[in-house]
Amino acid sequence: PASEAGLYSESDQVLLLTSENVELLLMNSTAATVVEFYASWCGHCVNFSPVYRSLARDIKEWKPAVELAAIDCATDQNRKVCTNYGITGYPTIKFFHAYSKAGSQGQAFKAFPRDVRGLRHKIIDKLETHEEPWPPACPPLEPTSQAEIDSFFETNNVEHLALIFEDGKSYIGREVTLDLLQFENVAVRRVLNTEEGLVTKLGVTEFPSCYLYAPAGNFTRLQVHFEARTFYSYALQRLPGVVRSGKPPPVTTHVSTNNTEEPWRPFNRSRVYMADLESALHYSLRGEVAAHTVIKGEALSSLKKYISVLAKYQKHFHYFPGRPVAINLLRSVNSWLQNQTGDEISYEALREMLDNSAQTPDTALPEGERWVGCQGSQPHLRRYPCGVWTLFHVLTVQAKNAEGKDPLEVLSAMRSYVRSFFGCRPCAEHFENMARESLREVTTLSSAVLWLWSRHNRVNNRLAGALSEDPNFPKIQWPSPEMCSACHTVKGNGEHSWNNEQVLAFLLSYFSSSSILTDYLE
Ligand code: FAD
């Protein structure tokens, strides 16, 4: 497909326009659409593409109201499209109203800002001057008044009304309104500091600040770590009764009615369980690898790398910090595997190793899956992929503790395992794209830990709201402020940022072998 040569791929959350789909996607759309017209050979476009990608991640919740799209004008097929839209230089960004008609040229962003925040504000400016018809999914963005609030619950059937008090220049109220667009049972309105009645009534002295208004008429201040957009949005998306549109409400008492065939195992959501690591190992070696009856070439070297990382012991640290029986098994499989000098092995031979070792005392790969921290509220949710992430986070942390020599050892083992064996092929492709794009930035063991964390958050961002999301375990940018408040901070301009040093400290402790719980092991 044309997209492959272009600057964006499907996992970027950017609509990829081509001569074939441009009319269909751009004209008569229910959402407004922002289009970047670029040429893949243009250096400025290449430099700008990471910003546009971050913007797409940043405003992904706004999609029903405003979509981001891009088209590569450098391909033969697309050139005419770009000419028709009057594009003469790259990159050009244009805003197309919802329900744009064929022949519409859109409005160009003149001298547009090259940062996410500036672009986000520009998009809001464009939305506010949106001509009729207004995109149906877009909530009102103008400031509210005492009169509207007084009769709010008569006309709106929601449990929570969040009021963001701010000055006229602030965009936070409008940003949070859009961030909550895909969530039910909550509405957000901005109130200007000049709205004296409301400001006095609530005794508001800080701008911005956020108050919750309940139908009974009482107000409470929303407690957040920082008075900033990300913190408001995160807190509001998690209010009781607030659910993502189209998702069943999360089960609040613990999920004994979890619709899975197994009894529910109560667990602590902020801990790692050995049972998940062992289950992941079991499924990977007895399930996923078993799909290859003959293992050769790249798959064979992937398997060797994977097992050798799992079996590694250095400076008193086991990379896989499991029970002695499992460690013994991994070591014997590893020495057997490293001795296989032929071009291929059969899975049968590997299976025999996995099973025969059980006859050797104190050597065993636990049988079967027993998910604990990775249990899902439905049988098709969480489990193995959750176990895979957890396993590799633990491995990067153990490699750091063991002062491994090669900072990429674990991540390249993961990359090749995922490429050769991970059953979810689109996942493997996305992961490979991320690895190709930025794995070279990893130069230390600490940056390996952080790389996996930040790429996992990318995946979380992309999957928030997807069918595979367990409503009881929403995909968040992890760890939440509740789990690690020191991990979160804000820049001078109010944008959220991670404190990487604190995140690293958190990860090293969270995934360390001494924090892993051994409940539910046989
Ligand atoms: P997971 O995302 O599986 O996370 C497991 C646990 O890790 C969480 O419960 C949390 O405790 C912790 N955690 C969460 N975020 C982080 C973080 N940033 N750093 C450290 N720990 C964290 N599914 C798709 O539909 N499409 C894909 O393209 C896709 N790609 C994938 C690629 C890989 C390599 C893997 C392993 C999985 C992929 N999946 C993909 C599956 C998806 O990411 C989840 O694993 C799955 O939906 C189960 O989600 P979960 O709620 O159990 O949380």
JSON list of C-alpha atoms in Angstrom, two decimals, residues 102-271:
[
{"chain": "A", "resi": 102, "resn": "ALA", "atom": "CA", "xyz": [-17.01, 17.87, -2.75]},
{"chain": "A", "resi": 103, "resn": "GLY", "atom": "CA", "xyz": [-14.87, 20.66, -4.12]},
{"chain": "A", "resi": 104, "resn": "SER", "atom": "CA", "xyz": [-14.30, 22.16, -0.68]},
{"chain": "A", "resi": 105, "resn": "GLN", "atom": "CA", "xyz": [-10.73, 23.41, -0.37]},
{"chain": "A", "resi": 106, "resn": "GLY", "atom": "CA", "xyz": [-10.54, 23.46, 3.43]},
{"chain": "A", "resi": 107, "resn": "GLN", "atom": "CA", "xyz": [-8.90, 26.27, 5.39]},
{"chain": "A", "resi": 108, "resn": "ALA", "atom": "CA", "xyz": [-5.13, 26.33, 5.56]},
{"chain": "A", "resi": 109, "resn": "PHE", "atom": "CA", "xyz": [-3.40, 26.78, 8.93]},
{"chain": "A", "resi": 110, "resn": "LYS", "atom": "CA", "xyz": [-1.25, 29.80, 8.21]},
{"chain": "A", "resi": 111, "resn": "ALA", "atom": "CA", "xyz": [2.23, 29.69, 9.79]},
{"chain": "A", "resi": 112, "resn": "PHE", "atom": "CA", "xyz": [1.18, 26.88, 12.05]},
{"chain": "A", "resi": 113, "resn": "PRO", "atom": "CA", "xyz": [2.95, 26.12, 15.33]},
{"chain": "A", "resi": 114, "resn": "ARG", "atom": "CA", "xyz": [5.35, 23.16, 15.35]},
{"chain": "A", "resi": 115, "resn": "ASP", "atom": "CA", "xyz": [4.45, 21.85, 18.78]},
{"chain": "A", "resi": 116, "resn": "VAL", "atom": "CA", "xyz": [1.60, 19.68, 20.03]},
{"chain": "A", "resi": 117, "resn": "ARG", "atom": "CA", "xyz": [0.17, 22.25, 22.39]},
{"chain": "A", "resi": 118, "resn": "GLY", "atom": "CA", "xyz": [0.11, 25.03, 19.81]},
{"chain": "A", "resi": 119, "resn": "LEU", "atom": "CA", "xyz": [-1.50, 22.78, 17.22]},
{"chain": "A", "resi": 120, "resn": "ARG", "atom": "CA", "xyz": [-4.09, 21.57, 19.69]},
{"chain": "A", "resi": 121, "resn": "HIS", "atom": "CA", "xyz": [-5.05, 25.17, 20.48]},
{"chain": "A", "resi": 122, "resn": "LYS", "atom": "CA", "xyz": [-5.22, 25.99, 16.79]},
{"chain": "A", "resi": 123, "resn": "ILE", "atom": "CA", "xyz": [-7.61, 23.08, 16.25]},
{"chain": "A", "resi": 124, "resn": "ILE", "atom": "CA", "xyz": [-9.83, 24.34, 19.06]},
{"chain": "A", "resi": 125, "resn": "ASP", "atom": "CA", "xyz": [-9.84, 27.82, 17.50]},
{"chain": "A", "resi": 126, "resn": "LYS", "atom": "CA", "xyz": [-10.97, 26.28, 14.23]},
{"chain": "A", "resi": 127, "resn": "LEU", "atom": "CA", "xyz": [-13.61, 24.17, 15.92]},
{"chain": "A", "resi": 128, "resn": "GLU", "atom": "CA", "xyz": [-15.01, 27.20, 17.70]},
{"chain": "A", "resi": 129, "resn": "THR", "atom": "CA", "xyz": [-15.51, 29.04, 14.45]},
{"chain": "A", "resi": 130, "resn": "HIS", "atom": "CA", "xyz": [-16.95, 25.92, 12.83]},
{"chain": "A", "resi": 131, "resn": "GLU", "atom": "CA", "xyz": [-19.71, 26.85, 10.46]},
{"chain": "A", "resi": 132, "resn": "GLU", "atom": "CA", "xyz": [-23.06, 25.05, 10.50]},
{"chain": "A", "resi": 133, "resn": "PRO", "atom": "CA", "xyz": [-23.65, 22.16, 10.68]},
{"chain": "A", "resi": 134, "resn": "TRP", "atom": "CA", "xyz": [-21.67, 21.66, 13.88]},
{"chain": "A", "resi": 135, "resn": "PRO", "atom": "CA", "xyz": [-20.08, 18.16, 14.15]},
{"chain": "A", "resi": 136, "resn": "PRO", "atom": "CA", "xyz": [-22.79, 16.24, 16.03]},
{"chain": "A", "resi": 137, "resn": "ALA", "atom": "CA", "xyz": [-20.35, 14.52, 18.42]},
{"chain": "A", "resi": 138, "resn": "CYS", "atom": "CA", "xyz": [-18.74, 17.77, 19.48]},
{"chain": "A", "resi": 139, "resn": "PRO", "atom": "CA", "xyz": [-20.01, 19.13, 22.80]},
{"chain": "A", "resi": 140, "resn": "PRO", "atom": "CA", "xyz": [-20.50, 22.88, 23.24]},
{"chain": "A", "resi": 141, "resn": "LEU", "atom": "CA", "xyz": [-17.18, 24.62, 23.82]},
{"chain": "A", "resi": 142, "resn": "GLU", "atom": "CA", "xyz": [-18.29, 28.11, 24.76]},
{"chain": "A", "resi": 143, "resn": "PRO", "atom": "CA", "xyz": [-18.25, 29.20, 28.41]},
{"chain": "A", "resi": 144, "resn": "THR", "atom": "CA", "xyz": [-21.31, 28.41, 30.47]},
{"chain": "A", "resi": 145, "resn": "SER", "atom": "CA", "xyz": [-23.35, 30.72, 32.66]},
{"chain": "A", "resi": 146, "resn": "GLN", "atom": "CA", "xyz": [-25.14, 30.60, 35.97]},
{"chain": "A", "resi": 147, "resn": "ALA", "atom": "CA", "xyz": [-28.46, 30.32, 34.15]},
{"chain": "A", "resi": 148, "resn": "GLU", "atom": "CA", "xyz": [-27.36, 27.28, 32.15]},
{"chain": "A", "resi": 149, "resn": "ILE", "atom": "CA", "xyz": [-26.00, 25.58, 35.26]},
{"chain": "A", "resi": 150, "resn": "ASP", "atom": "CA", "xyz": [-29.20, 26.21, 37.23]},
{"chain": "A", "resi": 151, "resn": "SER", "atom": "CA", "xyz": [-31.27, 24.23, 34.77]},
{"chain": "A", "resi": 152, "resn": "PHE", "atom": "CA", "xyz": [-28.53, 21.87, 33.66]},
{"chain": "A", "resi": 153, "resn": "PHE", "atom": "CA", "xyz": [-29.86, 18.64, 35.15]},
{"chain": "A", "resi": 154, "resn": "GLU", "atom": "CA", "xyz": [-33.36, 19.33, 33.85]},
{"chain": "A", "resi": 155, "resn": "THR", "atom": "CA", "xyz": [-32.13, 19.02, 30.29]},
{"chain": "A", "resi": 156, "resn": "ASN", "atom": "CA", "xyz": [-29.11, 16.72, 30.66]},
{"chain": "A", "resi": 157, "resn": "ASN", "atom": "CA", "xyz": [-29.32, 13.18, 31.89]},
{"chain": "A", "resi": 158, "resn": "VAL", "atom": "CA", "xyz": [-25.87, 12.76, 33.43]},
{"chain": "A", "resi": 159, "resn": "GLU", "atom": "CA", "xyz": [-24.64, 12.06, 36.93]},
{"chain": "A", "resi": 160, "resn": "HIS", "atom": "CA", "xyz": [-21.74, 14.49, 36.97]},
{"chain": "A", "resi": 161, "resn": "LEU", "atom": "CA", "xyz": [-21.24, 17.98, 35.72]},
{"chain": "A", "resi": 162, "resn": "ALA", "atom": "CA", "xyz": [-17.64, 19.14, 35.91]},
{"chain": "A", "resi": 163, "resn": "LEU", "atom": "CA", "xyz": [-17.07, 22.89, 35.87]},
{"chain": "A", "resi": 164, "resn": "ILE", "atom": "CA", "xyz": [-13.64, 24.13, 34.94]},
{"chain": "A", "resi": 165, "resn": "PHE", "atom": "CA", "xyz": [-13.02, 27.62, 36.19]},
{"chain": "A", "resi": 166, "resn": "GLU", "atom": "CA", "xyz": [-10.40, 29.44, 34.14]},
{"chain": "A", "resi": 167, "resn": "ASP", "atom": "CA", "xyz": [-9.50, 32.69, 32.51]},
{"chain": "A", "resi": 168, "resn": "GLY", "atom": "CA", "xyz": [-10.56, 33.51, 28.99]},
{"chain": "A", "resi": 169, "resn": "LYS", "atom": "CA", "xyz": [-7.20, 32.64, 27.44]},
{"chain": "A", "resi": 170, "resn": "SER", "atom": "CA", "xyz": [-6.98, 29.17, 28.94]},
{"chain": "A", "resi": 171, "resn": "TYR", "atom": "CA", "xyz": [-7.78, 26.21, 26.70]},
{"chain": "A", "resi": 172, "resn": "ILE", "atom": "CA", "xyz": [-7.99, 23.65, 29.51]},
{"chain": "A", "resi": 173, "resn": "GLY", "atom": "CA", "xyz": [-11.78, 23.65, 29.85]},
{"chain": "A", "resi": 174, "resn": "ARG", "atom": "CA", "xyz": [-12.26, 23.04, 26.15]},
{"chain": "A", "resi": 175, "resn": "GLU", "atom": "CA", "xyz": [-9.52, 20.41, 26.05]},
{"chain": "A", "resi": 176, "resn": "VAL", "atom": "CA", "xyz": [-11.00, 18.49, 28.95]},
{"chain": "A", "resi": 177, "resn": "THR", "atom": "CA", "xyz": [-14.47, 18.75, 27.38]},
{"chain": "A", "resi": 178, "resn": "LEU", "atom": "CA", "xyz": [-13.09, 17.06, 24.27]},
{"chain": "A", "resi": 179, "resn": "ASP", "atom": "CA", "xyz": [-11.06, 14.54, 26.27]},
{"chain": "A", "resi": 180, "resn": "LEU", "atom": "CA", "xyz": [-14.31, 13.37, 27.88]},
{"chain": "A", "resi": 181, "resn": "LEU", "atom": "CA", "xyz": [-16.22, 13.24, 24.63]},
{"chain": "A", "resi": 182, "resn": "GLN", "atom": "CA", "xyz": [-16.25, 9.45, 24.48]},
{"chain": "A", "resi": 183, "resn": "PHE", "atom": "CA", "xyz": [-17.31, 9.00, 28.08]},
{"chain": "A", "resi": 184, "resn": "GLU", "atom": "CA", "xyz": [-20.88, 8.76, 29.30]},
{"chain": "A", "resi": 185, "resn": "ASN", "atom": "CA", "xyz": [-22.51, 10.12, 32.40]},
{"chain": "A", "resi": 186, "resn": "VAL", "atom": "CA", "xyz": [-20.30, 13.17, 32.67]},
{"chain": "A", "resi": 187, "resn": "ALA", "atom": "CA", "xyz": [-20.45, 16.59, 31.06]},
{"chain": "A", "resi": 188, "resn": "VAL", "atom": "CA", "xyz": [-17.78, 19.27, 31.20]},
{"chain": "A", "resi": 189, "resn": "ARG", "atom": "CA", "xyz": [-18.28, 23.03, 30.88]},
{"chain": "A", "resi": 190, "resn": "ARG", "atom": "CA", "xyz": [-15.85, 25.88, 31.21]},
{"chain": "A", "resi": 191, "resn": "VAL", "atom": "CA", "xyz": [-16.69, 28.81, 33.45]},
{"chain": "A", "resi": 192, "resn": "LEU", "atom": "CA", "xyz": [-14.79, 32.06, 33.01]},
{"chain": "A", "resi": 193, "resn": "ASN", "atom": "CA", "xyz": [-13.34, 33.84, 36.02]},
{"chain": "A", "resi": 194, "resn": "THR", "atom": "CA", "xyz": [-15.53, 36.78, 35.01]},
{"chain": "A", "resi": 195, "resn": "GLU", "atom": "CA", "xyz": [-18.71, 34.77, 35.69]},
{"chain": "A", "resi": 196, "resn": "GLU", "atom": "CA", "xyz": [-19.05, 36.44, 39.09]},
{"chain": "A", "resi": 197, "resn": "GLY", "atom": "CA", "xyz": [-22.21, 34.72, 40.31]},
{"chain": "A", "resi": 198, "resn": "LEU", "atom": "CA", "xyz": [-20.75, 31.23, 40.08]},
{"chain": "A", "resi": 199, "resn": "VAL", "atom": "CA", "xyz": [-17.28, 32.22, 41.17]},
{"chain": "A", "resi": 200, "resn": "THR", "atom": "CA", "xyz": [-18.69, 33.81, 44.32]},
{"chain": "A", "resi": 201, "resn": "LYS", "atom": "CA", "xyz": [-21.22, 31.07, 44.99]},
{"chain": "A", "resi": 202, "resn": "LEU", "atom": "CA", "xyz": [-18.50, 28.41, 45.00]},
{"chain": "A", "resi": 203, "resn": "GLY", "atom": "CA", "xyz": [-15.83, 30.61, 46.52]},
{"chain": "A", "resi": 204, "resn": "VAL", "atom": "CA", "xyz": [-13.45, 29.87, 43.65]},
{"chain": "A", "resi": 205, "resn": "THR", "atom": "CA", "xyz": [-10.08, 31.53, 44.10]},
{"chain": "A", "resi": 206, "resn": "GLU", "atom": "CA", "xyz": [-7.83, 29.38, 41.94]},
{"chain": "A", "resi": 207, "resn": "PHE", "atom": "CA", "xyz": [-7.87, 29.45, 38.13]},
{"chain": "A", "resi": 208, "resn": "PRO", "atom": "CA", "xyz": [-7.84, 26.87, 36.73]},
{"chain": "A", "resi": 209, "resn": "SER", "atom": "CA", "xyz": [-9.67, 24.64, 39.15]},
{"chain": "A", "resi": 210, "resn": "CYS", "atom": "CA", "xyz": [-12.35, 22.03, 38.70]},
{"chain": "A", "resi": 211, "resn": "TYR", "atom": "CA", "xyz": [-15.57, 21.52, 40.64]},
{"chain": "A", "resi": 212, "resn": "LEU", "atom": "CA", "xyz": [-18.10, 18.72, 40.45]},
{"chain": "A", "resi": 213, "resn": "TYR", "atom": "CA", "xyz": [-21.73, 19.67, 40.54]},
{"chain": "A", "resi": 214, "resn": "ALA", "atom": "CA", "xyz": [-24.18, 16.96, 41.55]},
{"chain": "A", "resi": 215, "resn": "PRO", "atom": "CA", "xyz": [-27.89, 16.94, 40.65]},
{"chain": "A", "resi": 216, "resn": "ALA", "atom": "CA", "xyz": [-28.70, 17.42, 44.35]},
{"chain": "A", "resi": 217, "resn": "GLY", "atom": "CA", "xyz": [-27.11, 20.85, 44.05]},
{"chain": "A", "resi": 218, "resn": "ASN", "atom": "CA", "xyz": [-23.89, 20.39, 46.03]},
{"chain": "A", "resi": 219, "resn": "PHE", "atom": "CA", "xyz": [-20.43, 21.24, 44.73]},
{"chain": "A", "resi": 220, "resn": "THR", "atom": "CA", "xyz": [-17.14, 19.56, 45.51]},
{"chain": "A", "resi": 221, "resn": "ARG", "atom": "CA", "xyz": [-13.66, 20.44, 44.37]},
{"chain": "A", "resi": 222, "resn": "LEU", "atom": "CA", "xyz": [-12.02, 17.80, 42.18]},
{"chain": "A", "resi": 223, "resn": "GLN", "atom": "CA", "xyz": [-8.84, 16.67, 43.90]},
{"chain": "A", "resi": 224, "resn": "VAL", "atom": "CA", "xyz": [-5.87, 16.40, 41.54]},
{"chain": "A", "resi": 225, "resn": "HIS", "atom": "CA", "xyz": [-2.10, 16.41, 41.87]},
{"chain": "A", "resi": 226, "resn": "PHE", "atom": "CA", "xyz": [-1.77, 19.33, 39.48]},
{"chain": "A", "resi": 227, "resn": "GLU", "atom": "CA", "xyz": [-4.36, 21.79, 38.23]},
{"chain": "A", "resi": 228, "resn": "ALA", "atom": "CA", "xyz": [-3.77, 20.78, 34.63]},
{"chain": "A", "resi": 229, "resn": "ARG", "atom": "CA", "xyz": [-5.59, 19.24, 31.71]},
{"chain": "A", "resi": 230, "resn": "THR", "atom": "CA", "xyz": [-4.24, 15.68, 31.91]},
{"chain": "A", "resi": 231, "resn": "PHE", "atom": "CA", "xyz": [-4.98, 15.39, 35.61]},
{"chain": "A", "resi": 232, "resn": "TYR", "atom": "CA", "xyz": [-8.55, 16.68, 35.23]},
{"chain": "A", "resi": 233, "resn": "SER", "atom": "CA", "xyz": [-9.25, 14.36, 32.31]},
{"chain": "A", "resi": 234, "resn": "TYR", "atom": "CA", "xyz": [-7.78, 11.34, 34.05]},
{"chain": "A", "resi": 235, "resn": "ALA", "atom": "CA", "xyz": [-9.76, 11.98, 37.26]},
{"chain": "A", "resi": 236, "resn": "LEU", "atom": "CA", "xyz": [-13.04, 12.67, 35.45]},
{"chain": "A", "resi": 237, "resn": "GLN", "atom": "CA", "xyz": [-12.77, 9.57, 33.24]},
{"chain": "A", "resi": 238, "resn": "ARG", "atom": "CA", "xyz": [-12.58, 7.51, 36.42]},
{"chain": "A", "resi": 239, "resn": "LEU", "atom": "CA", "xyz": [-15.50, 9.01, 38.38]},
{"chain": "A", "resi": 240, "resn": "PRO", "atom": "CA", "xyz": [-18.02, 6.46, 39.65]},
{"chain": "A", "resi": 241, "resn": "GLY", "atom": "CA", "xyz": [-20.61, 5.78, 36.96]},
{"chain": "A", "resi": 242, "resn": "VAL", "atom": "CA", "xyz": [-18.52, 7.26, 34.17]},
{"chain": "A", "resi": 243, "resn": "VAL", "atom": "CA", "xyz": [-17.96, 4.74, 31.39]},
{"chain": "A", "resi": 244, "resn": "ARG", "atom": "CA", "xyz": [-16.59, 4.81, 27.92]},
{"chain": "A", "resi": 245, "resn": "SER", "atom": "CA", "xyz": [-19.49, 4.98, 25.45]},
{"chain": "A", "resi": 246, "resn": "GLY", "atom": "CA", "xyz": [-20.59, 1.58, 24.31]},
{"chain": "A", "resi": 247, "resn": "LYS", "atom": "CA", "xyz": [-18.70, -0.28, 27.04]},
{"chain": "A", "resi": 248, "resn": "PRO", "atom": "CA", "xyz": [-20.48, -2.17, 29.79]},
{"chain": "A", "resi": 249, "resn": "PRO", "atom": "CA", "xyz": [-19.95, -0.57, 33.18]},
{"chain": "A", "resi": 250, "resn": "PRO", "atom": "CA", "xyz": [-17.08, -2.05, 35.16]},
{"chain": "A", "resi": 251, "resn": "VAL", "atom": "CA", "xyz": [-18.08, -4.56, 37.80]},
{"chain": "A", "resi": 252, "resn": "THR", "atom": "CA", "xyz": [-17.48, -2.89, 41.11]},
{"chain": "A", "resi": 253, "resn": "THR", "atom": "CA", "xyz": [-17.61, -5.63, 43.69]},
{"chain": "A", "resi": 254, "resn": "HIS", "atom": "CA", "xyz": [-14.90, -8.05, 42.80]},
{"chain": "A", "resi": 255, "resn": "VAL", "atom": "CA", "xyz": [-15.71, -10.11, 39.84]},
{"chain": "A", "resi": 256, "resn": "SER", "atom": "CA", "xyz": [-17.00, -13.39, 41.24]},
{"chain": "A", "resi": 257, "resn": "THR", "atom": "CA", "xyz": [-19.49, -13.31, 38.38]},
{"chain": "A", "resi": 258, "resn": "ASN", "atom": "CA", "xyz": [-16.70, -12.91, 35.90]},
{"chain": "A", "resi": 259, "resn": "ASN", "atom": "CA", "xyz": [-18.18, -15.15, 33.21]},
{"chain": "A", "resi": 260, "resn": "THR", "atom": "CA", "xyz": [-15.01, -17.17, 32.99]},
{"chain": "A", "resi": 261, "resn": "GLU", "atom": "CA", "xyz": [-14.98, -20.88, 33.63]},
{"chain": "A", "resi": 262, "resn": "GLU", "atom": "CA", "xyz": [-12.52, -20.53, 36.50]},
{"chain": "A", "resi": 263, "resn": "PRO", "atom": "CA", "xyz": [-13.09, -19.25, 40.00]},
{"chain": "A", "resi": 264, "resn": "TRP", "atom": "CA", "xyz": [-11.99, -15.67, 40.45]},
{"chain": "A", "resi": 265, "resn": "ARG", "atom": "CA", "xyz": [-8.73, -15.23, 42.33]},
{"chain": "A", "resi": 266, "resn": "PRO", "atom": "CA", "xyz": [-8.74, -12.03, 44.35]},
{"chain": "A", "resi": 267, "resn": "PHE", "atom": "CA", "xyz": [-5.56, -10.04, 43.83]},
{"chain": "A", "resi": 268, "resn": "ASN", "atom": "CA", "xyz": [-3.87, -6.74, 44.41]},
{"chain": "A", "resi": 269, "resn": "ARG", "atom": "CA", "xyz": [-4.01, -4.64, 41.26]},
{"chain": "A", "resi": 270, "resn": "SER", "atom": "CA", "xyz": [-0.78, -2.92, 41.95]},
{"chain": "A", "resi": 271, "resn": "ARG", "atom": "CA", "xyz": [1.41, -5.98, 42.32]}
]
